[in-house]
C-alpha cells in the first residue's frame, strides 16, 4: 500500500466452504490494515482461523509501537473473530465501532470486557494526527451494524464487505468481477437498496483507493469498473443481455428438453444462452448468472406433487436474494400429473416485477416432436 497504510490481513488458501455454504476453490482472505500516524489505528481483525498469523503481521508492521485504536467495521466472525486476542494483547487500545457492533461484540464474547470502547455513528470523525477517519453508516452491507471509513488525506475508503470477493487476496488479478459477482449476489444480493445508498454517499467523496475486507485493494481502472458494476448490481439492472436456462432433471429427460430449448433460443438469435444444471453445478454460480442476465427459463421435473427439490432450492434462493425486474419462462415435465409448473409459478409470482411469459411448456416423460411447437412459442415469447 504505502508507508503509512500497511496491509496486515491473511490469506486462507485452505478455506474450502466460506460461511459453510459457498465453495471457494481459490480460498479466501480476511483483510486488515494498519494506519500509522501520530496515533495508530488497526482496521478490523480477521477470522479466528488466522488469529496467530494476524497478530504476527500486526506486531511486525507496528515495529515496536502500540496501536491506539482498533476500528471494527463489521462484526461477522470472519472479521471480528480475533477481537478477544487483540484485547488480550493490547489492553489499552480503544475499540471503535457502531453502538450496534458493540452490542454484537458482547453477544459473541460472553464474559469478555472489551473496554475501553468508543461508539461512533454516521458523520463522526477521529483524528489520528495528520490523517482523519470519517465514519459512514452502511447498514445491511452486509449486517446492520456496519460502518465504512473514509480517510480524506489518503483518498481511501475502507469499505468493509462491499467490493469484496472470494479467493485469496491476489487470486485472479485480471478478473476481479467473476468472483466478486458470485460473492455480491449470494452475500449482499438482497440488499440492493442499502448498496445504492452507500454508492450515493461514496459519490460525494474523492476515492482513489478502496480497501475491502476481502479480495484485492482497488485502484485506477479496476476501481472504476468495480463502481460501474456495483451500480448495476445494486439496482438489479442487467449486466449482460442473455437467457439463463436452468434445469433440474431426475433422469435426464428434462435436461434434454432444456438443451433443446437452448438450441432453439440460439437459432432464434438470442445474444447469449447459458445452460445450468441445478443438480450438479455450483448453485451460487447459477444464482449469479440469473442476476447477471435479463431472462431466465426454469425447466424441472415434477416431484411429490410439487417441483424437484434442486429447482425449489434455486427459486427459493432467488426469492431470498430479491431477484426482480426479469422475464421468466417455465418448462415442466410430468409423467402422470405434472405439478412442477404450478409450483415454480407460485414462487415466481411472489417476485417483484418478474414477467412470466406464456406458454408454460409441459412435456410428458420425455420431449417429443409434438412438443417442439410449444417450445418454439416459449422461445419466441422469451426473446420478444
Ligand atoms: Fe466478510 Fe459479512 O463478512
XYZ file of C-alpha atoms and ligand atoms in Angstrom:
387
model
C 0.000 0.000 0.000
C 2.114 2.943 1.216
C 4.437 3.692 4.113
C 1.556 4.853 6.288
C -1.128 2.309 5.443
C 0.035 -1.273 5.659
C -1.739 -4.477 4.726
C -1.779 -6.883 7.662
C -4.506 -9.313 6.536
C -4.241 -13.055 5.955
C -4.834 -15.406 3.056
C -6.655 -18.633 3.872
C -5.891 -20.973 0.974
C -7.363 -23.946 2.893
C -10.802 -22.347 3.271
C -12.982 -24.514 1.007
C -16.512 -23.576 2.100
C -16.946 -19.937 3.106
C -19.824 -19.310 5.540
C -20.230 -23.113 5.465
C -22.099 -22.713 2.155
C -20.019 -21.179 -0.679
C -17.319 -23.250 -2.360
C -14.065 -21.318 -2.521
C -11.684 -23.204 -4.821
C -9.239 -20.319 -4.592
C -9.535 -19.951 -0.829
C -10.438 -16.744 0.928
C -8.736 -13.794 2.542
C -9.535 -11.665 5.553
C -8.165 -8.184 5.037
C -6.956 -5.924 7.807
C -4.964 -2.711 7.591
C -2.757 -0.627 9.839
C -2.754 3.187 9.610
C 0.427 4.680 11.052
C 0.169 8.305 12.168
C 0.699 10.148 15.452
C -1.956 7.746 16.637
C -2.156 4.246 15.199
C -5.383 2.614 14.026
C -5.930 -1.019 13.110
C -8.772 -1.564 10.612
C -10.667 -4.749 11.589
C -9.353 -8.104 12.744
C -9.570 -11.474 10.970
C -11.266 -14.872 11.099
C -10.240 -16.941 14.156
C -8.593 -19.443 11.760
C -5.846 -16.848 11.261
C -5.588 -15.057 14.626
C -1.957 -16.011 15.279
C -0.747 -15.006 11.815
C -2.639 -11.698 12.020
C -1.146 -10.804 15.401
C 2.308 -11.523 13.947
C 1.596 -9.333 10.899
C 0.332 -6.585 13.190
C 3.327 -6.772 15.504
C 5.774 -6.695 12.576
C 4.032 -3.678 10.996
C 3.924 -1.855 14.339
C 7.703 -2.177 14.572
C 7.733 -1.646 18.317
C 4.875 0.842 18.526
C 1.481 0.166 20.111
C -1.946 0.592 18.484
C -4.207 3.329 19.853
C -7.394 2.200 18.120
C -8.977 -0.872 16.610
C -11.768 0.133 14.223
C -14.386 -2.627 13.994
C -16.420 -2.020 10.855
C -18.255 -5.348 10.778
C -18.926 -7.925 13.486
C -19.284 -11.054 11.362
C -16.733 -13.527 12.746
C -14.625 -13.597 9.547
C -13.551 -10.095 10.644
C -14.255 -9.950 14.360
C -13.024 -13.418 15.240
C -9.734 -12.130 16.639
C -11.024 -9.254 18.783
C -10.586 -11.098 22.046
C -6.970 -11.962 21.211
C -6.368 -8.320 20.220
C -7.806 -7.094 23.502
C -5.611 -9.513 25.478
C -2.510 -8.396 23.536
C -3.225 -4.649 23.526
C -5.288 -3.917 26.685
C -5.083 -0.129 26.352
C -6.163 0.338 22.726
C -9.654 1.791 22.268
C -12.055 -0.349 20.254
C -14.085 1.911 17.951
C -17.342 0.627 16.476
C -21.015 1.429 15.991
C -23.288 1.092 19.018
C -24.834 -1.999 17.476
C -21.432 -3.545 16.809
C -20.526 -3.095 20.487
C -23.740 -4.939 21.386
C -22.853 -7.757 18.973
C -19.316 -7.857 20.443
C -20.773 -8.698 23.840
C -23.184 -11.240 22.293
C -20.357 -13.085 20.553
C -17.948 -12.984 23.516
C -19.699 -13.699 26.795
C -17.630 -12.618 29.781
C -15.060 -10.554 27.847
C -14.607 -6.944 28.885
C -13.741 -5.085 25.686
C -13.253 -1.682 27.339
C -12.052 0.899 26.578
C -14.500 1.290 23.703
C -15.850 4.237 21.694
C -19.204 4.192 19.869
C -19.295 6.098 16.575
C -22.057 6.893 14.116
C -22.546 8.440 10.688
C -20.626 11.691 10.383
C -18.345 11.162 13.383
C -14.615 11.673 12.826
C -11.497 10.515 14.585
C -8.208 12.367 14.178
C -5.062 10.278 14.073
C -2.799 13.337 13.748
C -2.213 14.095 10.082
C -4.990 11.769 8.985
C -8.675 11.738 9.854
C -11.109 8.857 9.816
C -14.669 9.704 8.790
C -17.268 7.108 9.690
C -20.137 6.364 7.338
C -23.072 4.162 8.316
C -23.523 1.264 5.877
C -26.319 -0.808 7.429
C -27.054 -4.168 5.770
C -23.745 -4.308 3.926
C -23.953 -6.895 4.975
C -25.159 -6.742 8.593
C -26.969 -3.866 10.333
C -24.040 -2.695 12.475
C -21.670 -2.000 9.577
C -19.733 1.227 9.207
C -17.284 2.049 6.446
C -14.464 4.517 6.918
C -13.120 7.242 4.670
C -9.686 8.785 5.089
C -9.690 12.056 3.060
C -5.942 12.666 3.359
C -5.301 9.287 1.692
C -8.410 9.454 -0.569
C -9.078 5.932 0.665
C -12.341 4.176 1.501
C -12.216 1.205 3.865
C -15.355 -0.459 2.524
C -15.994 -3.437 4.857
C -17.604 -6.336 2.890
C -18.518 -4.062 -0.050
C -16.313 -4.697 -3.111
C -15.137 -7.986 -1.614
C -14.715 -11.267 -3.472
C -13.974 -14.932 -2.948
C -10.377 -16.094 -3.254
C -7.065 -15.328 -1.602
C -6.115 -11.660 -1.886
C -4.339 -11.728 -5.215
C -6.209 -14.573 -6.927
C -7.319 -13.689 -10.493
C -5.586 -10.291 -10.551
C -7.032 -9.530 -14.002
C -10.563 -10.767 -13.331
C -11.977 -9.119 -10.235
C -15.563 -9.327 -11.484
C -16.029 -13.099 -11.742
C -15.676 -13.982 -8.059
C -16.792 -10.514 -6.896
C -20.106 -11.062 -8.713
C -20.650 -14.515 -7.173
C -19.786 -13.046 -3.767
C -22.037 -9.997 -4.238
C -25.246 -11.698 -5.363
C -25.045 -14.527 -2.863
C -23.946 -12.480 0.136
C -25.257 -8.935 -0.444
C -27.798 -9.551 -3.240
C -30.813 -8.975 -1.021
C -29.523 -5.532 -0.043
C -29.572 -3.626 -3.321
C -31.181 -0.572 -1.754
C -28.561 -0.152 1.017
C -25.814 -0.739 -1.569
C -27.279 2.025 -3.749
C -27.463 4.321 -0.706
C -23.797 3.658 0.090
C -22.800 4.306 -3.535
C -24.607 7.638 -3.352
C -22.674 8.581 -0.218
C -19.430 7.418 -1.852
C -20.089 9.509 -4.967
C -19.634 12.644 -2.849
C -16.110 11.562 -1.849
C -12.833 11.688 -3.748
C -11.910 7.998 -3.667
C -8.705 6.788 -5.296
C -8.312 3.576 -3.325
C -10.837 1.092 -1.957
C -9.662 -1.253 0.792
C -12.297 -4.004 1.186
C -12.308 -6.749 3.807
C -11.938 -9.460 1.129
C -10.078 -9.504 -2.168
C -7.635 -7.081 -3.714
C -7.174 -3.397 -2.973
C -8.860 -1.494 -5.820
C -7.345 1.464 -7.674
C -7.480 3.074 -11.112
C -9.398 1.273 -13.860
C -10.206 -1.670 -11.620
C -11.791 0.691 -9.086
C -13.827 2.434 -11.806
C -15.029 -0.920 -13.161
C -15.970 -2.114 -9.667
C -18.035 1.049 -9.104
C -19.705 0.636 -12.517
C -20.676 -2.964 -11.774
C -21.864 -2.208 -8.230
C -24.144 0.490 -9.657
C -25.771 -2.119 -11.952
C -25.849 -4.857 -9.336
C -27.247 -2.654 -6.545
C -30.128 -1.505 -8.758
C -30.899 -5.043 -10.037
C -30.012 -3.843 -13.514
C -28.933 -6.036 -16.425
C -25.202 -6.572 -16.816
C -25.411 -8.981 -19.769
C -28.257 -9.425 -22.268
C -28.957 -13.136 -22.371
C -31.020 -16.139 -21.308
C -30.156 -18.495 -18.480
C -31.775 -21.916 -18.985
C -31.678 -23.613 -15.577
C -32.777 -27.223 -15.301
C -33.408 -29.767 -12.570
C -33.807 -33.198 -14.138
C -34.195 -36.539 -12.344
C -33.363 -38.970 -15.164
C -32.065 -36.648 -17.869
C -35.227 -36.133 -19.947
C -35.944 -32.636 -18.621
C -32.279 -31.838 -19.196
C -32.603 -32.907 -22.854
C -35.617 -30.604 -23.233
C -33.676 -27.728 -21.647
C -30.767 -28.322 -24.033
C -33.149 -28.338 -26.988
C -34.737 -25.118 -25.778
C -31.273 -23.523 -25.504
C -30.603 -24.623 -29.089
C -33.889 -23.079 -30.263
C -33.111 -19.819 -28.415
C -29.712 -19.654 -30.086
C -31.192 -20.383 -33.504
C -33.670 -17.567 -32.985
C -30.845 -15.114 -32.329
C -30.502 -14.945 -28.525
C -27.369 -12.919 -27.796
C -26.156 -15.305 -25.119
C -27.595 -18.560 -23.773
C -26.205 -20.246 -20.664
C -27.317 -23.722 -19.542
C -27.141 -24.593 -15.854
C -27.628 -27.977 -14.214
C -29.086 -27.261 -10.788
C -28.362 -30.824 -9.657
C -24.630 -30.593 -10.334
C -23.436 -27.030 -10.857
C -22.443 -24.670 -8.049
C -25.783 -23.128 -7.034
C -24.082 -19.842 -6.107
C -22.740 -19.594 -9.650
C -26.210 -20.159 -11.110
C -27.713 -17.508 -8.796
C -25.015 -15.112 -10.022
C -25.876 -15.854 -13.675
C -29.588 -15.331 -13.013
C -28.911 -11.828 -11.709
C -26.341 -11.109 -14.401
C -28.728 -11.765 -17.321
C -32.160 -10.376 -18.090
C -34.007 -13.574 -18.972
C -34.457 -16.955 -17.347
C -36.154 -20.221 -18.279
C -36.729 -22.729 -15.489
C -37.111 -26.391 -16.535
C -37.919 -29.016 -13.925
C -39.370 -32.417 -13.252
C -42.473 -32.838 -11.126
C -41.887 -34.478 -7.762
C -44.240 -35.426 -4.913
C -46.973 -33.209 -6.395
C -44.514 -30.311 -6.281
C -41.242 -29.499 -8.062
C -37.962 -31.449 -7.992
C -36.098 -30.113 -4.894
C -32.964 -28.663 -6.629
C -35.273 -26.310 -8.570
C -37.224 -25.466 -5.432
C -33.959 -24.552 -3.687
C -32.893 -22.394 -6.648
C -36.166 -20.448 -6.809
C -36.301 -20.112 -3.024
C -32.789 -18.653 -3.073
C -33.727 -16.244 -5.868
C -36.661 -15.093 -3.751
C -34.442 -14.760 -0.682
C -31.958 -12.649 -2.658
C -34.716 -10.340 -4.003
C -34.460 -11.422 -7.662
C -36.506 -8.908 -9.669
C -37.043 -6.991 -12.939
C -36.657 -10.053 -15.167
C -38.516 -12.087 -17.830
C -39.053 -15.763 -16.997
C -40.360 -18.812 -18.866
C -41.414 -22.204 -17.499
C -40.978 -25.749 -18.829
C -42.235 -28.673 -16.743
C -42.060 -32.437 -17.058
C -44.527 -34.861 -15.527
C -45.444 -38.443 -16.380
C -48.921 -38.611 -14.828
C -49.864 -35.384 -13.000
C -47.426 -32.568 -13.915
C -47.076 -30.286 -10.881
C -43.683 -28.591 -11.390
C -45.027 -25.696 -13.468
C -47.610 -24.711 -10.873
C -45.086 -24.997 -8.045
C -42.473 -22.898 -9.884
C -45.043 -20.281 -10.847
C -46.207 -19.998 -7.229
C -42.710 -18.872 -6.179
C -42.070 -16.716 -9.258
C -45.343 -14.834 -8.750
C -44.062 -13.605 -5.399
C -41.104 -11.810 -7.019
C -41.076 -8.107 -7.758
C -41.542 -7.125 -11.399
C -40.993 -10.608 -12.818
C -42.860 -11.137 -16.089
C -43.814 -14.807 -16.552
C -44.301 -15.437 -20.266
C -46.668 -17.905 -21.909
C -46.953 -20.676 -22.829
C -45.797 -22.873 -19.990
C -44.461 -25.938 -21.820
C -45.487 -29.312 -20.434
C -43.685 -32.436 -21.590
C -44.823 -35.912 -20.649
C -41.909 -38.136 -19.516
C -39.688 -37.119 -22.444
C -39.592 -34.461 -25.136
C -41.261 -35.452 -28.431
C -41.599 -33.930 -31.878
C -45.083 -32.806 -30.907
C -43.586 -30.651 -28.094
C -41.472 -28.558 -30.451
C -44.125 -26.012 -31.486
C -44.795 -25.106 -27.827
C -41.048 -24.844 -27.160
C -40.667 -22.594 -30.210
C -43.524 -20.435 -28.897
C -41.897 -20.212 -25.455
C -38.578 -19.214 -27.060
C -40.355 -16.524 -29.125
C -42.082 -15.161 -26.021
C -38.832 -15.073 -24.050
C -36.964 -13.265 -26.818
C -39.773 -10.814 -27.601
Fe -16.883 -10.770 5.340
Fe -20.152 -10.197 6.271
O -18.391 -10.800 6.490
